[in-house]
Amino acid sequence: MAQFFNKGGFVFAEVIVDIAHSQVDKVFEYSCPDSLQVGSRVKVPFGGRKIDGFVIGVSRVSSYPADKIKPVAEIFDEPPALIPECFDLMEKISARYRVPKAVALRLFLPSEMRLGKVHVSIRRYAKFSKEIGLNSSAKKQAEALRFIMKEGEADYARFAEEFGRGAVDALCKKGAIEIEERKIARSPFSGLPENYEKKTLTKAQSDALDNIENSDKRIHLVHGVTGSGKTEIYLNVIAREIERGRTAIFLVPEISLTPQMLSQLRARFGGSAAILHSGLSAGERFDEWWRLRSGEAKIAIGARSAVFAPLENIGAIIIDEEHDSSYSSESAPRYETVEIASFRAEYNGAKLILGSATPSVESFAKARDGEYNLITLTERINGKSLPEIIISDMCKEVRSGNNTAFSRALRQELDETLKSGRQAILFLNRRGYSRHVVCRDCGYVAKCENCDVSLTYHSEENCLKCHYCGARYRMLNACPDCGGTHVLYSGTGTQRVVSDLKTLFPDARILRMDNDTVSGKDGHYKILRQFAEKQADILVGTQMIAKGHDFPAVTLVGILDADMSLHFSDYRSGERTFQLITQVSGRSGRADDKGKVVLQTCSPENHILRYAVNYDYKGFFDNEIALRKATCFPPYSLICRIMITCGDNDKAIAVLKEVYFACEELRKNFPDEFIFLNKMHSPVKKIQGKFRYQVLMRLKSKSLLEKIYDIAVNNSANDSLVYVEENPANLS
Ligand code: ADP
Ligand code: ZN
């Protein structure tokens, strides 16, 4: 290929244009001044328009003649927005999840910055620089000069208003004062109380720290019971890396839900900590992001997307509550946070620390097999005991005439808690709206004969379906086990729980937290703060209240419908149930008073509940992993769904056939890799006017993954979207 050298004064920029389309997913060349830095964002002429682009390289040679190359139209950002690591990650992400490079690069920038909607907020200051002689008639100037000599500096706008713009400008011209522009950071959550007292580490904590420091493994799994002081371990790891001149990323499932975490970080690390969170205003997010990019802040705290924080020289990445499903992205690119984090840990030579009281089965299996370094904390801080879990059999309650949402045991415990002035949390499963079929008389659950997962009721066809194989069953009129007729179970909402509570305990102050009552970026935080300040006695809520809170006065937790997630039609339903019960129970009795938990269920003998009640993670894991092996579910297989969505039903069906045909071919060539393959309507047939179909498969390993992505990419078009989901958390 011919090479053309520049004639001096300019060089060639390699630019990726910000268009999410595979046809323009390549590097374009433009000429640019030789001061242009790699990582800058630019505007370039493209197809008669000017569009945004990212400079991924600058070169002195080009493969095109210079007169064929157009110049860059505009240059943003000083310093460049993208750090060098972005280009490495861009390649990995675009290869792994098969997205255009521009889509991968977008992950690294706050969206409002890409769209040019927010800007740095600047304030001007007048500063004293030197004394000068003044004409006696210049009274205003003399006054202003005296003022600024005394104060040293002043806000320019106010200074000019006070002494007159003419006088201030004159002083400026004469060199007596200087104008300085300063960037003002819009700081989120600034009213937060800072609470941090230096703690003496327990033996278990300092052993954990030594272990993390000395292990030669890249990834560490901290498995510690709730209240075992994992947060303190993370903070110490971060502090150590900061001392070494390195940076850190701290990920939590949902940052606005953990104000305690924020105040601890602020108190300990001050301005070194920056918060990246979708709930911030655009301006706040922009400023926090630049504080990290410029090196002023060294610790990024946030939910999933903060894994892309613009930090260089990362020493540690922490993923707290690593089992949480919010760490899987449900829109393109459909990445697993831990995968991105391990790319970054590898690149930076950083430690990756996963923590949980209830690690995901897949993570724990990796720790068991030696891929991760396992650190176990079995005791709560100060030897506090874990709360006792009492099981209430709700089927028995119904049989004996109790039709309320509360068992007698729970009512009695609530009564005692309120009388002693302590607080209670009542937890309702959000998945209460999932329509599985359970017999209210005996606890029987309808399951698929092929897949051994619970069936879901579809009202429009009045039938039961398996979301894993598409099998259909007739709706039951009576329970096949006991003949009872209360078979369709649909959940109780938080609203009804609150109104029942008001009848039972008219004097209790009740707070409700779910998607209906929470709005705005501080919504969660406000409710949680009210509860923490003891402005209420009972907090009723969904999944949102399960995560990581520390309310010392809470001594009772009621789990109103433990079965809901147990029978959800997902191979992980047992795992999710165990996790939820353990997490929610962990909210009880965290301070000096012993806590209690009442767990309401129709399956009191269920083994998952038994393990949870005994806090027996190991027992749960051994049982679960054996089951996964026997039934060929992940980690012993890979569930892949190729989704086809299209506004035109006929077209969607045509694409579905093509995709399915290609998968069939693949199965012919690799018959041993396939456990299951079929095509079907998606359980939810239409969303936002798009028809939804799917090819579902279960594969023995990940070896065909790339070929499956090929099929999706090859069949995707502008009007019909085809994409792959790996082990999707949600099959709707
Ligand atoms: P986890 O994250 O494992 O659930 P936390 O980190 O929230 O546990 O710790 C539980 C409680 O113990 C918190 O109130 C925390 O302030 C306290 N704590 C943690 N470490 C220590 C320590 N070394 N000494 C005293 N208290 C501690
Ligand atoms: Zn099935």
PDB file of C-alpha atoms in Angstrom, residues 108-312:
ATOM      1  CA  PHE A 108     -16.507   5.901  28.749  1.00  0.00           C
ATOM      2  CA  LEU A 109     -18.182   9.282  28.521  1.00  0.00           C
ATOM      3  CA  PRO A 110     -21.124  10.746  30.428  1.00  0.00           C
ATOM      4  CA  SER A 111     -23.914  10.879  27.859  1.00  0.00           C
ATOM      5  CA  GLU A 112     -24.632  14.565  28.320  1.00  0.00           C
ATOM      6  CA  MET A 113     -21.028  15.328  27.510  1.00  0.00           C
ATOM      7  CA  ARG A 114     -21.266  13.517  24.184  1.00  0.00           C
ATOM      8  CA  LEU A 115     -24.367  15.460  23.288  1.00  0.00           C
ATOM      9  CA  GLY A 116     -22.698  18.710  24.291  1.00  0.00           C
ATOM     10  CA  LYS A 117     -25.468  19.594  26.722  1.00  0.00           C
ATOM     11  CA  VAL A 118     -23.437  20.573  29.756  1.00  0.00           C
ATOM     12  CA  HIS A 119     -20.361  22.638  30.193  1.00  0.00           C
ATOM     13  CA  VAL A 120     -17.874  23.397  32.861  1.00  0.00           C
ATOM     14  CA  SER A 121     -19.219  26.006  35.246  1.00  0.00           C
ATOM     15  CA  ILE A 122     -16.728  28.834  35.639  1.00  0.00           C
ATOM     16  CA  ARG A 123     -16.626  31.606  38.197  1.00  0.00           C
ATOM     17  CA  ARG A 124     -14.353  34.650  37.965  1.00  0.00           C
ATOM     18  CA  TYR A 125     -12.352  36.055  40.853  1.00  0.00           C
ATOM     19  CA  ALA A 126     -10.512  39.366  41.285  1.00  0.00           C
ATOM     20  CA  LYS A 127      -7.131  38.897  42.991  1.00  0.00           C
ATOM     21  CA  PHE A 128      -4.763  41.492  44.395  1.00  0.00           C
ATOM     22  CA  SER A 129      -1.470  41.480  42.510  1.00  0.00           C
ATOM     23  CA  LYS A 130       0.535  44.676  43.279  1.00  0.00           C
ATOM     24  CA  GLU A 131       0.196  48.090  44.887  1.00  0.00           C
ATOM     25  CA  ILE A 132       0.140  51.083  42.533  1.00  0.00           C
ATOM     26  CA  GLY A 133       0.013  54.856  42.863  1.00  0.00           C
ATOM     27  CA  LEU A 134      -3.381  56.369  42.036  1.00  0.00           C
ATOM     28  CA  ASN A 135      -4.542  59.818  40.977  1.00  0.00           C
ATOM     29  CA  SER A 136      -6.316  61.525  43.917  1.00  0.00           C
ATOM     30  CA  SER A 137      -9.471  61.920  41.807  1.00  0.00           C
ATOM     31  CA  ALA A 138      -9.776  58.152  41.376  1.00  0.00           C
ATOM     32  CA  LYS A 139     -11.712  57.671  44.625  1.00  0.00           C
ATOM     33  CA  LYS A 140     -13.613  54.541  43.618  1.00  0.00           C
ATOM     34  CA  GLN A 141     -10.434  52.886  42.417  1.00  0.00           C
ATOM     35  CA  ALA A 142      -8.649  53.711  45.660  1.00  0.00           C
ATOM     36  CA  GLU A 143     -11.527  52.264  47.677  1.00  0.00           C
ATOM     37  CA  ALA A 144     -11.577  49.119  45.604  1.00  0.00           C
ATOM     38  CA  LEU A 145      -7.817  48.745  45.870  1.00  0.00           C
ATOM     39  CA  ARG A 146      -7.903  49.110  49.667  1.00  0.00           C
ATOM     40  CA  PHE A 147     -10.624  46.476  49.829  1.00  0.00           C
ATOM     41  CA  ILE A 148      -8.818  43.961  47.660  1.00  0.00           C
ATOM     42  CA  MET A 149      -5.483  44.540  49.443  1.00  0.00           C
ATOM     43  CA  LYS A 150      -7.179  43.691  52.689  1.00  0.00           C
ATOM     44  CA  GLU A 151      -9.197  40.707  51.416  1.00  0.00           C
ATOM     45  CA  GLY A 152      -6.654  39.333  48.956  1.00  0.00           C
ATOM     46  CA  GLU A 153      -9.387  38.292  46.547  1.00  0.00           C
ATOM     47  CA  ALA A 154     -13.090  38.649  45.857  1.00  0.00           C
ATOM     48  CA  ASP A 155     -15.805  37.249  43.668  1.00  0.00           C
ATOM     49  CA  TYR A 156     -15.502  39.351  40.499  1.00  0.00           C
ATOM     50  CA  ALA A 157     -19.215  39.915  39.930  1.00  0.00           C
ATOM     51  CA  ARG A 158     -19.827  41.130  43.459  1.00  0.00           C
ATOM     52  CA  PHE A 159     -16.644  43.183  43.538  1.00  0.00           C
ATOM     53  CA  ALA A 160     -17.587  44.965  40.307  1.00  0.00           C
ATOM     54  CA  GLU A 161     -21.089  45.618  41.560  1.00  0.00           C
ATOM     55  CA  GLU A 162     -19.805  47.147  44.791  1.00  0.00           C
ATOM     56  CA  PHE A 163     -17.137  49.471  43.355  1.00  0.00           C
ATOM     57  CA  GLY A 164     -18.280  49.945  39.791  1.00  0.00           C
ATOM     58  CA  ARG A 165     -17.167  48.068  36.731  1.00  0.00           C
ATOM     59  CA  GLY A 166     -15.139  51.049  35.418  1.00  0.00           C
ATOM     60  CA  ALA A 167     -13.006  51.250  38.543  1.00  0.00           C
ATOM     61  CA  VAL A 168     -12.391  47.522  38.652  1.00  0.00           C
ATOM     62  CA  ASP A 169     -11.456  47.370  34.962  1.00  0.00           C
ATOM     63  CA  ALA A 170      -9.096  50.326  35.395  1.00  0.00           C
ATOM     64  CA  LEU A 171      -7.305  48.602  38.279  1.00  0.00           C
ATOM     65  CA  CYS A 172      -7.056  45.539  36.176  1.00  0.00           C
ATOM     66  CA  LYS A 173      -5.504  47.442  33.275  1.00  0.00           C
ATOM     67  CA  LYS A 174      -2.971  49.061  35.603  1.00  0.00           C
ATOM     68  CA  GLY A 175      -1.960  45.656  36.902  1.00  0.00           C
ATOM     69  CA  ALA A 176      -3.154  46.143  40.491  1.00  0.00           C
ATOM     70  CA  ILE A 177      -5.519  43.218  40.277  1.00  0.00           C
ATOM     71  CA  GLU A 178      -5.799  40.116  38.190  1.00  0.00           C
ATOM     72  CA  ILE A 179      -8.848  38.199  37.071  1.00  0.00           C
ATOM     73  CA  GLU A 180      -8.747  34.495  37.607  1.00  0.00           C
ATOM     74  CA  GLU A 181     -11.215  31.928  36.268  1.00  0.00           C
ATOM     75  CA  ARG A 182     -11.936  28.947  38.428  1.00  0.00           C
ATOM     76  CA  LYS A 183     -13.881  25.820  37.726  1.00  0.00           C
ATOM     77  CA  ILE A 184     -16.705  25.386  40.197  1.00  0.00           C
ATOM     78  CA  ALA A 185     -17.608  21.815  40.974  1.00  0.00           C
ATOM     79  CA  ARG A 186     -21.290  21.116  41.400  1.00  0.00           C
ATOM     80  CA  SER A 187     -21.095  18.710  44.264  1.00  0.00           C
ATOM     81  CA  PRO A 188     -23.722  16.006  44.711  1.00  0.00           C
ATOM     82  CA  PHE A 189     -25.121  14.913  48.081  1.00  0.00           C
ATOM     83  CA  SER A 190     -23.300  17.798  49.734  1.00  0.00           C
ATOM     84  CA  GLY A 191     -25.545  17.947  52.800  1.00  0.00           C
ATOM     85  CA  LEU A 192     -24.590  14.453  53.836  1.00  0.00           C
ATOM     86  CA  PRO A 193     -23.524  14.007  57.440  1.00  0.00           C
ATOM     87  CA  GLU A 194     -19.987  12.714  57.529  1.00  0.00           C
ATOM     88  CA  ASN A 195     -19.649   9.841  59.906  1.00  0.00           C
ATOM     89  CA  TYR A 196     -16.433   8.029  60.197  1.00  0.00           C
ATOM     90  CA  GLU A 197     -14.444   7.037  63.194  1.00  0.00           C
ATOM     91  CA  LYS A 198     -11.192   5.250  62.791  1.00  0.00           C
ATOM     92  CA  LYS A 199     -11.758   1.644  63.777  1.00  0.00           C
ATOM     93  CA  THR A 200      -9.303  -0.855  65.107  1.00  0.00           C
ATOM     94  CA  LEU A 201      -9.457  -3.730  62.704  1.00  0.00           C
ATOM     95  CA  THR A 202     -10.545  -7.069  64.069  1.00  0.00           C
ATOM     96  CA  LYS A 203      -8.256 -10.057  63.595  1.00  0.00           C
ATOM     97  CA  ALA A 204     -10.511 -11.375  60.850  1.00  0.00           C
ATOM     98  CA  GLN A 205     -10.372  -8.035  59.043  1.00  0.00           C
ATOM     99  CA  SER A 206      -6.613  -7.620  59.209  1.00  0.00           C
ATOM    100  CA  ASP A 207      -6.118 -11.256  58.180  1.00  0.00           C
ATOM    101  CA  ALA A 208      -8.370 -10.598  55.189  1.00  0.00           C
ATOM    102  CA  LEU A 209      -6.307  -7.534  54.272  1.00  0.00           C
ATOM    103  CA  ASP A 210      -3.033  -9.458  54.522  1.00  0.00           C
ATOM    104  CA  ASN A 211      -4.510 -12.229  52.471  1.00  0.00           C
ATOM    105  CA  ILE A 212      -5.592  -9.834  49.711  1.00  0.00           C
ATOM    106  CA  GLU A 213      -2.206  -8.137  49.782  1.00  0.00           C
ATOM    107  CA  ASN A 214      -0.160 -11.310  49.575  1.00  0.00           C
ATOM    108  CA  SER A 215      -2.183 -13.549  47.311  1.00  0.00           C
ATOM    109  CA  ASP A 216      -0.864 -13.815  43.770  1.00  0.00           C
ATOM    110  CA  LYS A 217      -4.372 -14.179  42.391  1.00  0.00           C
ATOM    111  CA  ARG A 218      -5.895 -11.266  40.555  1.00  0.00           C
ATOM    112  CA  ILE A 219      -9.478 -11.779  41.757  1.00  0.00           C
ATOM    113  CA  HIS A 220     -10.498 -12.113  45.399  1.00  0.00           C
ATOM    114  CA  LEU A 221     -13.887 -13.202  46.696  1.00  0.00           C
ATOM    115  CA  VAL A 222     -14.674 -11.893  50.176  1.00  0.00           C
ATOM    116  CA  HIS A 223     -17.437 -14.095  51.533  1.00  0.00           C
ATOM    117  CA  GLY A 224     -18.466 -12.622  54.870  1.00  0.00           C
ATOM    118  CA  VAL A 225     -21.751 -12.878  56.759  1.00  0.00           C
ATOM    119  CA  THR A 226     -23.825  -9.690  56.972  1.00  0.00           C
ATOM    120  CA  GLY A 227     -22.308  -7.316  59.513  1.00  0.00           C
ATOM    121  CA  SER A 228     -18.874  -8.965  59.407  1.00  0.00           C
ATOM    122  CA  GLY A 229     -17.230  -5.658  58.504  1.00  0.00           C
ATOM    123  CA  LYS A 230     -16.588  -6.127  54.807  1.00  0.00           C
ATOM    124  CA  THR A 231     -16.975  -2.398  54.129  1.00  0.00           C
ATOM    125  CA  GLU A 232     -14.105  -1.645  56.479  1.00  0.00           C
ATOM    126  CA  ILE A 233     -11.940  -4.096  54.538  1.00  0.00           C
ATOM    127  CA  TYR A 234     -12.760  -2.389  51.239  1.00  0.00           C
ATOM    128  CA  LEU A 235     -12.009   1.053  52.689  1.00  0.00           C
ATOM    129  CA  ASN A 236      -8.639  -0.132  53.938  1.00  0.00           C
ATOM    130  CA  VAL A 237      -7.754  -1.661  50.583  1.00  0.00           C
ATOM    131  CA  ILE A 238      -8.635   1.648  48.935  1.00  0.00           C
ATOM    132  CA  ALA A 239      -6.660   3.673  51.477  1.00  0.00           C
ATOM    133  CA  ARG A 240      -3.616   1.507  50.906  1.00  0.00           C
ATOM    134  CA  GLU A 241      -3.755   1.937  47.133  1.00  0.00           C
ATOM    135  CA  ILE A 242      -4.210   5.713  47.478  1.00  0.00           C
ATOM    136  CA  GLU A 243      -1.116   5.836  49.689  1.00  0.00           C
ATOM    137  CA  ARG A 244       0.761   4.066  46.926  1.00  0.00           C
ATOM    138  CA  GLY A 245      -0.257   6.811  44.537  1.00  0.00           C
ATOM    139  CA  ARG A 246      -2.802   4.668  42.778  1.00  0.00           C
ATOM    140  CA  THR A 247      -6.562   5.017  42.259  1.00  0.00           C
ATOM    141  CA  ALA A 248      -9.625   2.893  43.000  1.00  0.00           C
ATOM    142  CA  ILE A 249     -13.124   2.085  41.811  1.00  0.00           C
ATOM    143  CA  PHE A 250     -15.789   1.091  44.317  1.00  0.00           C
ATOM    144  CA  LEU A 251     -18.987  -0.370  42.866  1.00  0.00           C
ATOM    145  CA  VAL A 252     -22.220  -0.862  44.774  1.00  0.00           C
ATOM    146  CA  PRO A 253     -25.527  -2.131  43.370  1.00  0.00           C
ATOM    147  CA  GLU A 254     -27.460   1.081  43.821  1.00  0.00           C
ATOM    148  CA  ILE A 255     -25.626   4.032  45.242  1.00  0.00           C
ATOM    149  CA  SER A 256     -28.489   6.288  46.260  1.00  0.00           C
ATOM    150  CA  LEU A 257     -29.689   3.466  48.493  1.00  0.00           C
ATOM    151  CA  THR A 258     -26.562   3.460  50.591  1.00  0.00           C
ATOM    152  CA  PRO A 259     -26.156   6.906  52.110  1.00  0.00           C
ATOM    153  CA  GLN A 260     -24.122   5.434  54.967  1.00  0.00           C
ATOM    154  CA  MET A 261     -21.577   4.210  52.487  1.00  0.00           C
ATOM    155  CA  LEU A 262     -21.354   7.654  50.943  1.00  0.00           C
ATOM    156  CA  SER A 263     -20.909   9.473  54.201  1.00  0.00           C
ATOM    157  CA  GLN A 264     -18.207   7.035  55.263  1.00  0.00           C
ATOM    158  CA  LEU A 265     -16.324   7.566  52.019  1.00  0.00           C
ATOM    159  CA  ARG A 266     -16.649  11.342  52.161  1.00  0.00           C
ATOM    160  CA  ALA A 267     -15.521  11.455  55.743  1.00  0.00           C
ATOM    161  CA  ARG A 268     -12.556   9.232  55.127  1.00  0.00           C
ATOM    162  CA  PHE A 269     -11.398  10.370  51.711  1.00  0.00           C
ATOM    163  CA  GLY A 270     -12.909  13.873  51.396  1.00  0.00           C
ATOM    164  CA  GLY A 271     -12.574  15.373  47.934  1.00  0.00           C
ATOM    165  CA  SER A 272     -10.624  12.365  46.699  1.00  0.00           C
ATOM    166  CA  ALA A 273     -13.902  10.513  46.292  1.00  0.00           C
ATOM    167  CA  ALA A 274     -16.170  11.243  43.355  1.00  0.00           C
ATOM    168  CA  ILE A 275     -19.637   9.835  42.811  1.00  0.00           C
ATOM    169  CA  LEU A 276     -20.803   8.658  39.427  1.00  0.00           C
ATOM    170  CA  HIS A 277     -24.482   7.966  39.397  1.00  0.00           C
ATOM    171  CA  SER A 278     -27.370   8.279  36.988  1.00  0.00           C
ATOM    172  CA  GLY A 279     -29.453   9.977  39.671  1.00  0.00           C
ATOM    173  CA  LEU A 280     -27.173  13.030  39.702  1.00  0.00           C
ATOM    174  CA  SER A 281     -28.017  16.116  37.707  1.00  0.00           C
ATOM    175  CA  ALA A 282     -26.216  16.362  34.376  1.00  0.00           C
ATOM    176  CA  GLY A 283     -24.000  19.151  35.681  1.00  0.00           C
ATOM    177  CA  GLU A 284     -23.024  17.257  38.805  1.00  0.00           C
ATOM    178  CA  ARG A 285     -22.184  14.150  36.838  1.00  0.00           C
ATOM    179  CA  PHE A 286     -20.119  16.112  34.378  1.00  0.00           C
ATOM    180  CA  ASP A 287     -18.130  17.802  37.144  1.00  0.00           C
ATOM    181  CA  GLU A 288     -17.559  14.610  39.121  1.00  0.00           C
ATOM    182  CA  TRP A 289     -16.416  12.904  35.963  1.00  0.00           C
ATOM    183  CA  TRP A 290     -13.892  15.634  35.175  1.00  0.00           C
ATOM    184  CA  ARG A 291     -12.614  15.606  38.742  1.00  0.00           C
ATOM    185  CA  LEU A 292     -11.701  11.958  38.161  1.00  0.00           C
ATOM    186  CA  ARG A 293     -10.333  12.554  34.686  1.00  0.00           C
ATOM    187  CA  SER A 294      -8.139  15.443  35.816  1.00  0.00           C
ATOM    188  CA  GLY A 295      -6.721  13.455  38.716  1.00  0.00           C
ATOM    189  CA  GLU A 296      -8.206  15.706  41.394  1.00  0.00           C
ATOM    190  CA  ALA A 297     -10.371  12.811  42.586  1.00  0.00           C
ATOM    191  CA  LYS A 298      -8.866   9.347  42.852  1.00  0.00           C
ATOM    192  CA  ILE A 299     -11.749   7.155  43.950  1.00  0.00           C
ATOM    193  CA  ALA A 300     -14.827   6.568  41.830  1.00  0.00           C
ATOM    194  CA  ILE A 301     -17.923   5.320  43.629  1.00  0.00           C
ATOM    195  CA  GLY A 302     -20.981   4.291  41.750  1.00  0.00           C
ATOM    196  CA  ALA A 303     -23.254   1.649  40.335  1.00  0.00           C
ATOM    197  CA  ARG A 304     -22.493  -0.598  37.354  1.00  0.00           C
ATOM    198  CA  SER A 305     -21.481   2.094  34.867  1.00  0.00           C
ATOM    199  CA  ALA A 306     -18.817   3.502  37.200  1.00  0.00           C
ATOM    200  CA  VAL A 307     -16.673   0.552  36.134  1.00  0.00           C
ATOM    201  CA  PHE A 308     -15.859   2.827  33.160  1.00  0.00           C
ATOM    202  CA  ALA A 309     -14.569   5.645  35.401  1.00  0.00           C
ATOM    203  CA  PRO A 310     -11.814   7.667  33.666  1.00  0.00           C
ATOM    204  CA  LEU A 311      -9.102   6.689  36.132  1.00  0.00           C
ATOM    205  CA  GLU A 312      -5.520   5.820  35.285  1.00  0.00           C
TER     206      GLU A 312
END
